[in-house]
Structure formats: C-alpha cells, structure tokens
Amino acid sequence: MNSGTLFIVATPIGNLDDFSTRGRNVLTAVSVIAAEDTRVTRKLLSTFGIKTPLLSLHEYNETGRSAELLSRLQKGEDIALVSDAGTPLISDPGFELVRACHQNGLSVTPVPGPSALIAALCIAGLPTDRFVFEGFLPNRQAARKTRLQQLNMEPRTLVFYESVHRLAESLQDMADCLGADRQVVLARELTKLYETVTADSLSNLAIQVATDANARKGEAVVIVAGNSEPRTTLHDLDTVLLPLLTDLPLKQAVKLAAAISGQPKNAVYARALELQKA
Ligand code: SAM
C-alpha cells in the first residue's frame, strides 16, 4: 500500500486574501488537518467552506499525536498540518512530527505562504542577505538579558518575535544590551487593519512603546540591525579570553579581556560563561 503525504500548510497572518489557492485545495483534499488550536482553525476553514475534520497538535500533545498521525500516514492517508497563523514550525509546533516522517521514510511537502518572520524582514529596510531568527526571547529578564548580551556582537540582522505583554520591557533590555543607538524596526499587525511599521533607534523606540499604549497593541516582530562595527570578532575574543580564563579568576579574566578587546564587559562575561561551560 502507498503511504500518504504530510502537507505543511501556511495560513494567513491577518489578511485572508493571503491564503493561497493551493493551501485551500490541499486542506479540502486531505483526510484530516492537524491544527495547533482547532477552534482558531475551524473559524478559518468555515470562512472558506472547508469541512475537513480537525484534530489538535500542540506543544503538550505533540509526541503522542505524532505517533498517531504517523500510523495514519503509513496506512495511506494524506494529512495537513497548520498552525494558528502563518507557517507551521516557525516558533510553532510540528518539528517532532516532521522529523518522525523523515525517520520513517514518509514524504513531507510544503505549501508555502505567509510568515510574520519574512513579512517583517522584507519591509524593515535592514540587510536581508544574511539574518538571524531568534524567535521569542526568554520570559525571565535575567535570561533575556544574557541572551541579548550573547548577541551583542552579531553582525547579521536580528529578528525577534515578541509578545505584546512585554514589548516595552524587551525593547529596553535590547537598548541596554545591544546599544541605545542601534537601529530597530517594529512591525506590528502586519497585513491587518492597523498595520504599523516604525523605524528608530532602540532607545527612542523603547521610550515610545513604554509611553504609548497603542504602540503595544496587537502582534509584533522586532528587527534589529546587526553590529556593524564589532571591534573584535567572537573568534578573536576567544583568543584573548581563553588563556586568561585558564590562569585567572573569572572576574579578572573578563575585566582584562574587555579592556584588551574593546568589547562591552557584559558581552565578554556572557562569552566567558559559555566557554567555561564548554
Ligand atoms: N508561525 C507563525 C509565522 O510563521 O508567522 C508565527 C507564530 S508565533 C507563535 C506568533 C508570533 O508571530 C507573534 O507573537 C508575533 O511576534 C508574530 N506575528 C504573527 N502574526 C503577526 C502579524 N500579523 N504582525 C506582526 N507579527 C506577527
């Protein structure tokens, strides 16, 4: 018996006209749609008159559900995976299922379409030839700042998904860790009625978002310019830091390495912790 195919189907991130004809046809034709939140997807499907049965696949049931879907694919059923909005697996569930398909020789096919990541990046006016997708930063401020400090020297454009609840806090942390003057673009409510795109320095944007409740509404992607003038690359910093760490206490090694390399102390400290762990 021929096995079925898993289709990874992108859905709109706001504007329903962005739903591709192929995406709708595939969702109509498959025997079941695995959805992150069946209530959200049912609403979308009913708008387009699609009556395919749904089942849930979210981060808490992905392991069990993947096994069940795998067995249905092996029996020859075609299945689609969607998330609440945008492209599945991009900061959304599905990785385990796709990996299991590869491990079991089952075919996986993309039905590409909207993703907030690419939508935001292509209107940011920042270099796009290379970029780093960081997804969501950690919730806890200490962990968030550590991650940002590790990114301080990254020369590529940085893309973050953000939750509106902590947008102001995160922008302030970015200004503290990446530099107040660093260029940033806030892309909110893309493809929706109140789409807004704001380009400014990190410190200005942090103040604007903290003081204007409207600027904190809806969904947002934050795109930050890469470090254009890292005085020392990570590799060079390691050359300075490693021998110092071998012979000196952490604090002293960090202080000297920061002075020699010209890198901010907190970035050197974060790198020293990484090297110690490794
Ligand atoms: N997989 C989705 C994709 O491909 O776009 C992303 C899912 S992730 C859980 C949700 C995050 O995407 C939001 O917190 C926000 O950062 C971003 N996002 C989704 N829709 C957006 C929109 N219309 N405008 C701006 N950001 C959006």
mmCIF file of C-alpha atoms and ligand atoms in Angstrom:
data_model
loop_
_atom_site.group_PDB
_atom_site.id
_atom_site.type_symbol
_atom_site.label_atom_id
_atom_site.label_comp_id
_atom_site.label_asym_id
_atom_site.label_seq_id
_atom_site.Cartn_x
_atom_site.Cartn_y
_atom_site.Cartn_z
ATOM 1 C CA MET A 1 0.000 0.000 0.000
ATOM 2 C CA ASN A 2 1.260 3.533 -0.832
ATOM 3 C CA SER A 3 1.822 5.735 2.184
ATOM 4 C CA GLY A 4 0.320 9.214 2.435
ATOM 5 C CA THR A 5 1.937 12.658 2.430
ATOM 6 C CA LEU A 6 2.178 15.192 5.221
ATOM 7 C CA PHE A 7 1.473 18.716 3.883
ATOM 8 C CA ILE A 8 2.812 21.669 5.893
ATOM 9 C CA VAL A 9 0.334 24.398 5.013
ATOM 10 C CA ALA A 10 0.829 28.124 5.669
ATOM 11 C CA THR A 11 -2.266 30.155 6.560
ATOM 12 C CA PRO A 12 -2.785 33.973 6.667
ATOM 13 C CA ILE A 13 -1.234 36.084 9.452
ATOM 14 C CA GLY A 14 -4.079 38.610 9.142
ATOM 15 C CA ASN A 15 -5.344 39.307 5.649
ATOM 16 C CA LEU A 16 -7.428 36.344 4.450
ATOM 17 C CA ASP A 17 -6.675 37.169 0.815
ATOM 18 C CA ASP A 18 -3.158 35.870 1.503
ATOM 19 C CA PHE A 19 -4.469 32.293 1.780
ATOM 20 C CA SER A 20 -3.157 30.530 -1.338
ATOM 21 C CA THR A 21 -5.394 28.590 -3.699
ATOM 22 C CA ARG A 22 -3.124 25.580 -3.289
ATOM 23 C CA GLY A 23 -3.316 25.840 0.503
ATOM 24 C CA ARG A 24 -7.119 25.814 0.395
ATOM 25 C CA ASN A 25 -7.205 22.943 -2.118
ATOM 26 C CA VAL A 26 -4.869 20.815 -0.009
ATOM 27 C CA LEU A 27 -6.875 21.466 3.171
ATOM 28 C CA THR A 28 -10.030 20.430 1.307
ATOM 29 C CA ALA A 29 -8.494 17.251 -0.087
ATOM 30 C CA VAL A 30 -6.658 15.729 2.915
ATOM 31 C CA SER A 31 -8.402 13.284 5.236
ATOM 32 C CA VAL A 32 -7.549 15.206 8.417
ATOM 33 C CA ILE A 33 -5.970 18.530 9.436
ATOM 34 C CA ALA A 34 -3.735 18.650 12.494
ATOM 35 C CA ALA A 35 -4.123 22.125 13.984
ATOM 36 C CA GLU A 36 -2.453 23.944 16.864
ATOM 37 C CA ASP A 37 -5.806 25.207 18.155
ATOM 38 C CA THR A 38 -8.793 23.563 16.472
ATOM 39 C CA ARG A 39 -11.134 26.456 17.408
ATOM 40 C CA VAL A 40 -8.934 29.002 15.602
ATOM 41 C CA THR A 41 -8.547 26.819 12.504
ATOM 42 C CA ARG A 42 -12.246 25.857 12.430
ATOM 43 C CA LYS A 43 -13.084 29.556 12.125
ATOM 44 C CA LEU A 44 -10.690 29.957 9.193
ATOM 45 C CA LEU A 45 -11.973 26.806 7.479
ATOM 46 C CA SER A 46 -15.603 27.796 7.826
ATOM 47 C CA THR A 47 -14.847 31.148 6.137
ATOM 48 C CA PHE A 48 -13.662 29.171 3.127
ATOM 49 C CA GLY A 49 -16.315 26.435 3.319
ATOM 50 C CA ILE A 50 -13.771 23.703 4.093
ATOM 51 C CA LYS A 51 -15.285 20.795 6.034
ATOM 52 C CA THR A 52 -12.241 18.527 6.586
ATOM 53 C CA PRO A 53 -12.081 17.013 10.111
ATOM 54 C CA LEU A 54 -9.644 18.572 12.565
ATOM 55 C CA LEU A 55 -7.563 17.230 15.408
ATOM 56 C CA SER A 56 -5.277 19.117 17.744
ATOM 57 C CA LEU A 57 -1.490 19.028 17.706
ATOM 58 C CA HIS A 58 0.116 21.405 20.173
ATOM 59 C CA GLU A 59 3.296 21.507 22.235
ATOM 60 C CA TYR A 60 1.734 19.460 25.073
ATOM 61 C CA ASN A 61 0.449 16.523 22.983
ATOM 62 C CA GLU A 62 2.870 16.551 20.056
ATOM 63 C CA THR A 63 4.679 13.325 20.970
ATOM 64 C CA GLY A 64 1.560 11.172 21.314
ATOM 65 C CA ARG A 65 -0.244 12.816 18.438
ATOM 66 C CA SER A 66 2.759 12.405 16.115
ATOM 67 C CA ALA A 67 2.723 8.624 16.654
ATOM 68 C CA GLU A 68 -0.989 8.509 15.803
ATOM 69 C CA LEU A 69 -0.564 10.662 12.684
ATOM 70 C CA LEU A 70 2.442 8.625 11.580
ATOM 71 C CA SER A 71 0.406 5.462 11.638
ATOM 72 C CA ARG A 72 -2.386 7.100 9.606
ATOM 73 C CA LEU A 73 0.178 8.319 7.036
ATOM 74 C CA GLN A 74 1.626 4.807 6.841
ATOM 75 C CA LYS A 75 -1.858 3.494 6.081
ATOM 76 C CA GLY A 76 -2.040 5.847 3.074
ATOM 77 C CA GLU A 77 -3.928 8.872 4.400
ATOM 78 C CA ASP A 78 -2.828 12.384 3.345
ATOM 79 C CA ILE A 79 -2.647 14.767 6.303
ATOM 80 C CA ALA A 80 -2.149 18.540 6.607
ATOM 81 C CA LEU A 81 -0.530 20.420 9.460
ATOM 82 C CA VAL A 82 -1.435 24.058 10.140
ATOM 83 C CA SER A 83 -0.748 26.476 12.991
ATOM 84 C CA ASP A 84 -2.973 29.283 14.282
ATOM 85 C CA ALA A 85 -1.491 31.671 11.723
ATOM 86 C CA GLY A 86 1.487 31.756 9.383
ATOM 87 C CA THR A 87 3.870 28.926 8.653
ATOM 88 C CA PRO A 88 3.809 25.865 10.947
ATOM 89 C CA LEU A 89 7.053 25.024 12.810
ATOM 90 C CA ILE A 90 8.267 28.662 12.764
ATOM 91 C CA SER A 91 8.039 29.207 16.536
ATOM 92 C CA ASP A 92 5.110 26.775 16.329
ATOM 93 C CA PRO A 93 4.649 23.011 16.866
ATOM 94 C CA GLY A 94 5.325 20.318 14.270
ATOM 95 C CA PHE A 95 9.055 19.634 14.388
ATOM 96 C CA GLU A 96 8.681 16.243 16.077
ATOM 97 C CA LEU A 97 6.088 15.114 13.549
ATOM 98 C CA VAL A 98 8.172 16.204 10.545
ATOM 99 C CA ARG A 99 11.278 14.538 11.967
ATOM 100 C CA ALA A 100 9.344 11.324 12.600
ATOM 101 C CA CYS A 101 8.143 11.351 8.972
ATOM 102 C CA HIS A 102 11.733 11.581 7.719
ATOM 103 C CA GLN A 103 12.842 8.823 10.078
ATOM 104 C CA ASN A 104 10.072 6.589 8.718
ATOM 105 C CA GLY A 105 10.596 7.396 5.036
ATOM 106 C CA LEU A 106 7.291 9.284 4.714
ATOM 107 C CA SER A 107 7.020 12.241 2.361
ATOM 108 C CA VAL A 108 6.596 15.782 3.679
ATOM 109 C CA THR A 109 5.620 18.607 1.304
ATOM 110 C CA PRO A 110 5.473 22.349 1.981
ATOM 111 C CA VAL A 111 2.590 24.535 0.890
ATOM 112 C CA PRO A 112 4.391 27.848 1.454
ATOM 113 C CA GLY A 113 2.734 31.146 2.247
ATOM 114 C CA PRO A 114 2.634 33.856 4.919
ATOM 115 C CA SER A 115 5.071 34.017 7.796
ATOM 116 C CA ALA A 116 5.461 37.015 10.110
ATOM 117 C CA LEU A 117 9.241 36.496 10.028
ATOM 118 C CA ILE A 118 9.615 37.028 6.266
ATOM 119 C CA ALA A 119 6.811 39.615 6.067
ATOM 120 C CA ALA A 120 8.580 41.768 8.679
ATOM 121 C CA LEU A 121 12.086 41.249 7.340
ATOM 122 C CA CYS A 122 11.229 42.280 3.792
ATOM 123 C CA ILE A 123 9.797 45.668 4.838
ATOM 124 C CA ALA A 124 12.379 46.501 7.541
ATOM 125 C CA GLY A 125 14.923 48.230 5.319
ATOM 126 C CA LEU A 126 17.756 46.396 7.060
ATOM 127 C CA PRO A 127 20.192 43.996 5.352
ATOM 128 C CA THR A 128 18.443 40.756 4.402
ATOM 129 C CA ASP A 129 21.246 38.890 2.618
ATOM 130 C CA ARG A 130 22.012 37.237 5.957
ATOM 131 C CA PHE A 131 19.919 37.318 9.122
ATOM 132 C CA VAL A 132 19.427 35.514 12.413
ATOM 133 C CA PHE A 133 15.955 34.418 13.501
ATOM 134 C CA GLU A 134 15.894 34.395 17.300
ATOM 135 C CA GLY A 135 12.179 33.640 17.740
ATOM 136 C CA PHE A 136 10.954 34.528 21.246
ATOM 137 C CA LEU A 137 13.442 35.741 23.855
ATOM 138 C CA PRO A 138 13.290 34.077 27.289
ATOM 139 C CA ASN A 139 10.484 35.239 29.570
ATOM 140 C CA ARG A 140 12.631 35.908 32.625
ATOM 141 C CA GLN A 141 14.510 39.183 32.419
ATOM 142 C CA ALA A 142 17.859 37.790 33.622
ATOM 143 C CA ALA A 143 17.818 35.037 30.974
ATOM 144 C CA ARG A 144 16.631 37.517 28.360
ATOM 145 C CA LYS A 145 19.489 39.894 29.077
ATOM 146 C CA THR A 146 22.043 37.086 28.976
ATOM 147 C CA ARG A 147 20.769 36.027 25.547
ATOM 148 C CA LEU A 148 20.871 39.615 24.282
ATOM 149 C CA GLN A 149 24.395 40.093 25.585
ATOM 150 C CA GLN A 150 25.450 36.977 23.703
ATOM 151 C CA LEU A 151 24.008 38.573 20.552
ATOM 152 C CA ASN A 152 25.739 41.914 21.033
ATOM 153 C CA MET A 153 28.496 41.251 18.521
ATOM 154 C CA GLU A 154 26.337 39.505 15.920
ATOM 155 C CA PRO A 155 26.833 41.354 12.600
ATOM 156 C CA ARG A 156 23.736 39.891 10.908
ATOM 157 C CA THR A 157 20.257 41.444 11.145
ATOM 158 C CA LEU A 158 18.395 40.051 14.180
ATOM 159 C CA VAL A 159 14.710 39.083 14.038
ATOM 160 C CA PHE A 160 12.649 38.532 17.211
ATOM 161 C CA TYR A 161 9.044 37.531 17.768
ATOM 162 C CA GLU A 162 7.577 39.429 20.691
ATOM 163 C CA SER A 163 4.606 39.169 22.953
ATOM 164 C CA VAL A 164 2.770 42.479 23.395
ATOM 165 C CA HIS A 165 2.730 41.998 27.177
ATOM 166 C CA ARG A 166 6.449 42.510 27.485
ATOM 167 C CA LEU A 167 7.290 44.500 24.356
ATOM 168 C CA ALA A 168 8.277 47.644 26.297
ATOM 169 C CA GLU A 169 10.457 45.670 28.711
ATOM 170 C CA SER A 170 12.177 43.737 25.933
ATOM 171 C CA LEU A 171 12.942 46.877 23.915
ATOM 172 C CA GLN A 172 14.508 48.473 26.983
ATOM 173 C CA ASP A 173 16.601 45.321 27.550
ATOM 174 C CA MET A 174 17.661 45.418 23.898
ATOM 175 C CA ALA A 175 18.695 49.076 24.252
ATOM 176 C CA ASP A 176 20.720 48.180 27.377
ATOM 177 C CA CYS A 177 22.415 45.115 25.894
ATOM 178 C CA LEU A 178 22.741 45.892 22.176
ATOM 179 C CA GLY A 179 23.284 49.663 22.379
ATOM 180 C CA ALA A 180 20.922 52.647 22.675
ATOM 181 C CA ASP A 181 21.709 53.914 19.152
ATOM 182 C CA ARG A 182 21.240 50.616 17.338
ATOM 183 C CA GLN A 183 18.619 50.836 14.537
ATOM 184 C CA VAL A 184 15.425 48.867 15.087
ATOM 185 C CA VAL A 185 12.177 48.325 13.210
ATOM 186 C CA LEU A 186 8.934 47.427 14.956
ATOM 187 C CA ALA A 187 6.486 45.702 12.598
ATOM 188 C CA ARG A 188 3.022 45.461 14.182
ATOM 189 C CA GLU A 189 -0.202 43.905 12.969
ATOM 190 C CA LEU A 190 1.222 43.052 9.550
ATOM 191 C CA THR A 191 -1.383 42.629 6.790
ATOM 192 C CA LYS A 192 -4.130 43.768 9.239
ATOM 193 C CA LEU A 193 -6.159 46.978 9.500
ATOM 194 C CA TYR A 194 -3.811 48.701 11.959
ATOM 195 C CA GLU A 195 -0.518 47.616 10.389
ATOM 196 C CA THR A 196 2.265 49.930 11.562
ATOM 197 C CA VAL A 197 5.968 49.912 10.839
ATOM 198 C CA THR A 198 8.223 52.128 12.964
ATOM 199 C CA ALA A 199 11.938 52.607 12.409
ATOM 200 C CA ASP A 200 14.038 54.326 15.066
ATOM 201 C CA SER A 201 16.925 53.823 17.488
ATOM 202 C CA LEU A 202 16.429 51.228 20.241
ATOM 203 C CA SER A 203 16.357 53.843 22.996
ATOM 204 C CA ASN A 204 13.794 56.052 21.201
ATOM 205 C CA LEU A 205 11.548 53.119 20.362
ATOM 206 C CA ALA A 206 11.746 51.761 23.922
ATOM 207 C CA ILE A 207 10.502 55.128 25.240
ATOM 208 C CA GLN A 208 7.795 55.423 22.589
ATOM 209 C CA VAL A 209 6.411 51.954 23.302
ATOM 210 C CA ALA A 210 6.604 52.459 27.075
ATOM 211 C CA THR A 211 4.639 55.704 26.875
ATOM 212 C CA ASP A 212 2.092 54.937 24.132
ATOM 213 C CA ALA A 213 -0.367 52.138 24.924
ATOM 214 C CA ASN A 214 -1.411 51.923 21.245
ATOM 215 C CA ALA A 215 2.144 51.049 20.257
ATOM 216 C CA ARG A 216 1.915 47.948 22.476
ATOM 217 C CA LYS A 217 -1.232 46.531 20.902
ATOM 218 C CA GLY A 218 -1.503 43.528 18.598
ATOM 219 C CA GLU A 219 1.210 41.218 17.325
ATOM 220 C CA ALA A 220 4.742 42.379 16.702
ATOM 221 C CA VAL A 221 8.045 41.447 15.148
ATOM 222 C CA VAL A 222 11.192 43.334 16.180
ATOM 223 C CA ILE A 223 14.029 43.567 13.671
ATOM 224 C CA VAL A 224 17.339 44.931 14.949
ATOM 225 C CA ALA A 225 20.333 45.963 12.847
ATOM 226 C CA GLY A 226 23.379 43.753 13.299
ATOM 227 C CA ASN A 227 26.506 45.126 14.962
ATOM 228 C CA SER A 228 28.153 46.948 12.068
ATOM 229 C CA GLU A 229 31.470 47.601 13.743
ATOM 230 C CA PRO A 230 32.413 44.775 16.025
ATOM 231 C CA ARG A 231 35.942 45.757 17.070
ATOM 232 C CA THR A 232 36.744 42.121 17.704
ATOM 233 C CA THR A 233 35.049 39.054 16.319
ATOM 234 C CA LEU A 234 33.955 36.305 18.703
ATOM 235 C CA HIS A 235 36.807 34.226 17.427
ATOM 236 C CA ASP A 236 39.335 36.953 18.288
ATOM 237 C CA LEU A 237 37.738 37.448 21.686
ATOM 238 C CA ASP A 238 38.136 33.747 22.423
ATOM 239 C CA THR A 239 41.830 34.016 21.601
ATOM 240 C CA VAL A 240 42.183 36.675 24.296
ATOM 241 C CA LEU A 241 39.748 35.187 26.782
ATOM 242 C CA LEU A 242 40.734 31.522 26.802
ATOM 243 C CA PRO A 243 44.305 31.875 28.125
ATOM 244 C CA LEU A 244 43.171 34.457 30.694
ATOM 245 C CA LEU A 245 40.424 32.127 31.930
ATOM 246 C CA THR A 246 42.927 29.331 32.344
ATOM 247 C CA ASP A 247 45.142 31.339 34.709
ATOM 248 C CA LEU A 248 42.878 33.926 36.357
ATOM 249 C CA PRO A 249 39.609 34.064 38.302
ATOM 250 C CA LEU A 250 36.572 34.721 36.056
ATOM 251 C CA LYS A 251 36.046 38.343 37.084
ATOM 252 C CA GLN A 252 39.644 39.325 36.495
ATOM 253 C CA ALA A 253 39.823 37.473 33.169
ATOM 254 C CA VAL A 254 36.663 39.239 31.966
ATOM 255 C CA LYS A 255 37.941 42.657 33.038
ATOM 256 C CA LEU A 256 41.235 42.213 31.198
ATOM 257 C CA ALA A 257 39.669 40.653 28.088
ATOM 258 C CA ALA A 258 37.163 43.532 27.869
ATOM 259 C CA ALA A 259 39.960 46.085 28.124
ATOM 260 C CA ILE A 260 42.105 44.313 25.508
ATOM 261 C CA SER A 261 39.320 43.562 23.016
ATOM 262 C CA GLY A 262 37.280 46.732 23.473
ATOM 263 C CA GLN A 263 34.104 44.636 23.833
ATOM 264 C CA PRO A 264 31.412 45.553 26.415
ATOM 265 C CA LYS A 265 32.087 43.840 29.746
ATOM 266 C CA ASN A 266 28.680 42.144 29.903
ATOM 267 C CA ALA A 267 29.172 40.607 26.443
ATOM 268 C CA VAL A 268 32.623 39.337 27.433
ATOM 269 C CA TYR A 269 31.182 37.976 30.679
ATOM 270 C CA ALA A 270 28.452 36.089 28.807
ATOM 271 C CA ARG A 271 31.050 34.611 26.442
ATOM 272 C CA ALA A 272 33.310 33.664 29.390
ATOM 273 C CA LEU A 273 30.433 31.745 30.998
ATOM 274 C CA GLU A 274 29.811 29.910 27.705
ATOM 275 C CA LEU A 275 33.482 28.993 27.388
ATOM 276 C CA GLN A 276 33.611 27.791 30.988
ATOM 277 C CA LYS A 277 30.561 25.575 30.423
ATOM 278 C CA ALA A 278 32.030 24.148 27.221
HETATM 279 N N1 SAM B 1 4.383 30.515 12.717
HETATM 280 C C1 SAM B 1 3.999 31.902 12.719
HETATM 281 C C2 SAM B 1 4.533 32.571 11.468
HETATM 282 O O1 SAM B 1 5.064 31.890 10.597
HETATM 283 O O2 SAM B 1 4.381 33.787 11.343
HETATM 284 C C3 SAM B 1 4.464 32.583 13.983
HETATM 285 C C4 SAM B 1 3.859 32.015 15.220
HETATM 286 S S1 SAM B 1 4.431 32.754 16.676
HETATM 287 C C5 SAM B 1 3.673 31.723 17.888
HETATM 288 C C6 SAM B 1 3.437 34.203 16.836
HETATM 289 C C7 SAM B 1 4.274 35.480 16.722
HETATM 290 O O3 SAM B 1 4.427 35.827 15.342
HETATM 291 C C8 SAM B 1 3.641 36.689 17.362
HETATM 292 O O4 SAM B 1 3.912 36.762 18.752
HETATM 293 C C9 SAM B 1 4.313 37.823 16.619
HETATM 294 O O5 SAM B 1 5.617 38.033 17.111
HETATM 295 C C10 SAM B 1 4.420 37.229 15.199
HETATM 296 N N2 SAM B 1 3.245 37.586 14.380
HETATM 297 C C11 SAM B 1 2.238 36.785 13.996
HETATM 298 N N3 SAM B 1 1.356 37.447 13.225
HETATM 299 C C12 SAM B 1 1.833 38.714 13.115
HETATM 300 C C13 SAM B 1 1.380 39.889 12.452
HETATM 301 N N4 SAM B 1 0.256 39.895 11.729
HETATM 302 N N5 SAM B 1 2.130 41.006 12.571
HETATM 303 C C14 SAM B 1 3.263 41.026 13.285
HETATM 304 N N6 SAM B 1 3.733 39.943 13.939
HETATM 305 C C15 SAM B 1 3.030 38.799 13.853
#
